[in-house]
Short mmCIF file of C-alpha atoms in Angstrom, two decimals:
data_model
loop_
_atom_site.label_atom_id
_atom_site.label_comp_id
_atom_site.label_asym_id
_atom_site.label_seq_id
_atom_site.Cartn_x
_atom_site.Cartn_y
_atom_site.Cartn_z
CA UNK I 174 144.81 90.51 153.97
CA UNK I 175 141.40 89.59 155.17
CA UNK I 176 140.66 87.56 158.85
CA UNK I 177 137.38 85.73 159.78
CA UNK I 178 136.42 85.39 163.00
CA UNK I 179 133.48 84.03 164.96
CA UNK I 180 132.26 85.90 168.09
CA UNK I 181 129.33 85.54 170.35
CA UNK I 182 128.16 88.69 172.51
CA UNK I 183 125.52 89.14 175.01
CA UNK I 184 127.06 91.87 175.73
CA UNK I 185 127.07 94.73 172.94
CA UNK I 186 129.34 96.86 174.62
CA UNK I 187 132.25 94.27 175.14
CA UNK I 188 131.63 93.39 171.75
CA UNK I 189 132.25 96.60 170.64
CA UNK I 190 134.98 97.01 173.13
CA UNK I 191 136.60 93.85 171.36
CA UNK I 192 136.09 95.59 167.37
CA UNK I 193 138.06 98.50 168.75
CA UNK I 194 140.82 96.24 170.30
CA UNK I 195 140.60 94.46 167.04
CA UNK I 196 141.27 98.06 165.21
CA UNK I 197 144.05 99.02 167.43
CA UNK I 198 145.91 95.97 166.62
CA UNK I 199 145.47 96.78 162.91
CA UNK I 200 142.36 94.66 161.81
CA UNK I 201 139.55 96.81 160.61
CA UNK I 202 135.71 95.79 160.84
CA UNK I 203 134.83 95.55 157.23
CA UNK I 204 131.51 92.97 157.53
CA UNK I 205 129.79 91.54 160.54
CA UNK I 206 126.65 88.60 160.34
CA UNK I 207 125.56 87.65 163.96
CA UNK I 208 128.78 85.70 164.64
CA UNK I 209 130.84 86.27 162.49
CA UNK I 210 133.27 89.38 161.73
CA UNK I 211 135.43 89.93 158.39
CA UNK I 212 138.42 92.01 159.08
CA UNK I 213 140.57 93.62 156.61
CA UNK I 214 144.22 94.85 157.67
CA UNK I 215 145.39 98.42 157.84
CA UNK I 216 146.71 101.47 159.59
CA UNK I 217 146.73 100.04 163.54
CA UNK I 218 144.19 102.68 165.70
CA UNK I 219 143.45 104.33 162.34
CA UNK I 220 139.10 104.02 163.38
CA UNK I 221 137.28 104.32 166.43
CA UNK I 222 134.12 101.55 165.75
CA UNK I 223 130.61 102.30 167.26
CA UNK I 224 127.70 99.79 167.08
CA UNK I 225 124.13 100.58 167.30
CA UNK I 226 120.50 99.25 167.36
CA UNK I 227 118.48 100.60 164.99
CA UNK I 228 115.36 98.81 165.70
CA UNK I 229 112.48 101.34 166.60
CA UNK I 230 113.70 103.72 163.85
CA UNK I 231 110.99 104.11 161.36
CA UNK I 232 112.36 103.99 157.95
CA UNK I 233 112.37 107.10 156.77
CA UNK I 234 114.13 108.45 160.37
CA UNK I 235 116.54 105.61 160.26
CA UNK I 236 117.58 106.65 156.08
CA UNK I 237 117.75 110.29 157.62
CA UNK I 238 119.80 109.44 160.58
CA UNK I 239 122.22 107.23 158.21
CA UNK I 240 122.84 110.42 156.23
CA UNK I 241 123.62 112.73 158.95
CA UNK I 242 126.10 110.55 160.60
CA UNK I 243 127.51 110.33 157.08
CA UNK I 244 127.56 113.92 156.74
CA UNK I 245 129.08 113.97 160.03
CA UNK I 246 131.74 111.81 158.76
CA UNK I 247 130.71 108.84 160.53
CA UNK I 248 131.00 105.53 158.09
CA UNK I 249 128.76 103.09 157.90
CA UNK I 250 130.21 99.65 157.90
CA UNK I 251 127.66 97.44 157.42
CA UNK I 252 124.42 96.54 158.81
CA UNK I 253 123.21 93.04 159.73
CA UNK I 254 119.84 92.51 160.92
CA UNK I 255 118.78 95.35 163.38
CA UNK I 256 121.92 96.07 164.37
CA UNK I 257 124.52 98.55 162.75
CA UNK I 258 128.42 99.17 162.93
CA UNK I 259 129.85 102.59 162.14
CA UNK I 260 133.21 103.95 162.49
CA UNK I 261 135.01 107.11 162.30
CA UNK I 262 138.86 107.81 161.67
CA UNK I 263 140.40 108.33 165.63
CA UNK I 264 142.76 111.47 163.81
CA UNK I 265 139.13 113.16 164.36
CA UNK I 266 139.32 112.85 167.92
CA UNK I 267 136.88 110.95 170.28
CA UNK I 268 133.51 109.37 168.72
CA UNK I 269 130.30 109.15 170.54
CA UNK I 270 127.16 108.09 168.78
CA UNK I 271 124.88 109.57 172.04
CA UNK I 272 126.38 112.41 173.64
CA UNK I 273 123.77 113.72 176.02
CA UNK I 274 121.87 111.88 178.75
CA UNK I 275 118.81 111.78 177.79
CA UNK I 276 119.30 110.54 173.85
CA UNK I 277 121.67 107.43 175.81
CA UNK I 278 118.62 106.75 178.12
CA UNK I 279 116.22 106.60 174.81
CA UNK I 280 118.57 104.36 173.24
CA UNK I 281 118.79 101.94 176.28
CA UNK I 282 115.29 101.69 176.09
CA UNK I 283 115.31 100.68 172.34
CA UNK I 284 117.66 97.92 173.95
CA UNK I 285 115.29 96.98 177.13
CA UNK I 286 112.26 97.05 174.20
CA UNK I 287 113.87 94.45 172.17
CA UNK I 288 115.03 92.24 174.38
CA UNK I 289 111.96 91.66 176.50
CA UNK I 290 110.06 91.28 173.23
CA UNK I 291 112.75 87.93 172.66
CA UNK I 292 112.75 87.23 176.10
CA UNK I 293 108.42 87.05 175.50
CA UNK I 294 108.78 85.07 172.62
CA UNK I 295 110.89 82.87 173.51
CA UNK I 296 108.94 82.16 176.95
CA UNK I 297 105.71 81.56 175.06
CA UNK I 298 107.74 79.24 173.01
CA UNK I 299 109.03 77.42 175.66
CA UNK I 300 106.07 77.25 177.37
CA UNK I 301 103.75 76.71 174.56
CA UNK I 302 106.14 73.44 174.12
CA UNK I 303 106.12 72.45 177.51
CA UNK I 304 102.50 71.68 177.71
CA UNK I 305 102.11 70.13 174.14
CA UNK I 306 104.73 67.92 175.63
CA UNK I 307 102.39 66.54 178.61
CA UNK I 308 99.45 65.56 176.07
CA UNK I 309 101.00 62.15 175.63
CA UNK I 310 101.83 62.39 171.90
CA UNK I 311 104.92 60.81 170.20
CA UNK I 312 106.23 64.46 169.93
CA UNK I 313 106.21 64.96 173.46
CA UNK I 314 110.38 64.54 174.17
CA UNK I 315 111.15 66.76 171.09
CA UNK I 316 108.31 69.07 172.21
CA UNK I 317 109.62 69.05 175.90
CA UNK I 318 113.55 69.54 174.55
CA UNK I 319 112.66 72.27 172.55
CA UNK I 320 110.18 74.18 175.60
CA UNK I 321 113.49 73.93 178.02
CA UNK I 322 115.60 75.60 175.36
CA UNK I 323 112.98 78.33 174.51
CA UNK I 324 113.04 78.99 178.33
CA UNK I 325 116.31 78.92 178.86
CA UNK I 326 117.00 81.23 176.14
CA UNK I 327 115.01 83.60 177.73
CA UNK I 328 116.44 83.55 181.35
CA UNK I 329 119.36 83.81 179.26
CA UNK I 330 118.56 86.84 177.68
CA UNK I 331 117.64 88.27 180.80
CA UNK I 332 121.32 88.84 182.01
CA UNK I 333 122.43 91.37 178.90
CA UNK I 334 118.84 92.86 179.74
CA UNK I 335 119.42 93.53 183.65
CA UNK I 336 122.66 95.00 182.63
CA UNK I 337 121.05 97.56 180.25
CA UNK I 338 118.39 98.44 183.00
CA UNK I 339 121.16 99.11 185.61
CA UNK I 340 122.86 101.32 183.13
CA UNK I 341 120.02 103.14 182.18
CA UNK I 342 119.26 103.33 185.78
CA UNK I 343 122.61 104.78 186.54
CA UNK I 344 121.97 107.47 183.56
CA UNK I 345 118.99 108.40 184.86
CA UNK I 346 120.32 109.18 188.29
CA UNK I 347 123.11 110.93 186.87
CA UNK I 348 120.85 113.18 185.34
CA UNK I 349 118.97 113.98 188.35
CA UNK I 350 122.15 114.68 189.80
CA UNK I 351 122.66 117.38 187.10
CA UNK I 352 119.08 118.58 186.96
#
C-alpha cells in the first residue's frame, strides 16, 4: 500500500521528526519532491530516517560520502534537489549522520550558507521589483505584487535561519564547554 502526502517545512528538523513518526506508525519514506512524500507500508519502527543538505559538497566528495554511508549501511532514499533522505534499520541501534561537534557546526553552516544566499535573492528580487514598480509603467501593480512577495519570502526565510544560528550557537558553546 502506498500513501501521498503533502508537507511544508521550514523547519528540517520537525520535518524529519514527522518522517520518523511517520515510520513508527508503519509508513516508510520511499520518495520525497519539496512537498510532497510517497510512503510505502511496512514493519512499524523498522527505520530510523535522517535528512541532509548536501549543497556545498563538491561532486566527487558528495559520490564519496554517498558510498561510505552506504558502506556503513546507511540507505539512501532518495534525493530531491539539494536535499537528501537516508535511513537505517532502528534493529542497528541509534543513527546519527554528525556525531561530533564540530562536523554538526560545519553542517549548520552549509544550512546558514544556503539560506542567506535565498534570503539575498529573494531581497534583490523584491526589491529590484519594488522600484520598477514606481517608474509609472502599466507593469507597475504586478511589479509591486511580486517585490512584496520576494520580500516577504525572505523575512520569511529568516525564521528557519535564526533557528539554525542559535543552534549552531549553542554547539559552539558546548564545545567550549568541553574544550
Amino acid at each position: 500500500m502506498k500513501k501521498v502526502k503533502y508537507r511544508y517545512y521550514m523547519d528540517y528538523e520537525k520535518e524529519e521528526q514527522w518522517v520518523n513518526d511517520m515510520a513508527l506508525q508503519g509508513w516508510h519514506l520511499k520518495k520525497f519532491k519539496f512537498i510532497r512524500f510517497t510512503f510505502v507500508q511496512g514493519e512499524p519502527g523498522a527505520y530510523i530516517y535522517r535528512n541532509e543538505l548536501l549543497k556545498g559538497l563538491a561532486s566527487k566528495e558528495e559520490n564519496d560520502y554517498l558510498e561510505f554511508l552506504k558502506e556503513s549501511g546507511i540507505e539512501v532514499i532518495n534525493k530531491s534537489g539539494v536535499w537528501a533522505y537516508f535511513r537505517k534499520k532502528s534493529s542497528d541501534g541509534p543513527f546519527e549522520i554528525y556525531t561530533d561537534t564540530a562536523s554538526k557546526v560545519l553542517y549548520l553552516n552549509r544550512i546558514i550558507s544556503l539560506f542567506i544566499f535565498l534570503i539575498l535573492i529573494n531581497l534583490l528580487a523584491g526589491i529590484s521589483n519594488l522600484i520598477l514598480s514606481g517608474n509609472g509603467s502599466d507593469y507597475g501593480l504586478v511589479s509591486s505584487t511580486i517585490g512584496l512577495w520576494g520580500v516577504a519570502v525572505a523575512f520569511i526565510i529568516l525564521i528557519p535561519t535564526i533557528k539554525v544560528y542559535r543552534r549552531k550557537k549553542e554547539l559552539k558553546e558546548q564545545q567550549n564547554l568541553f574544550d
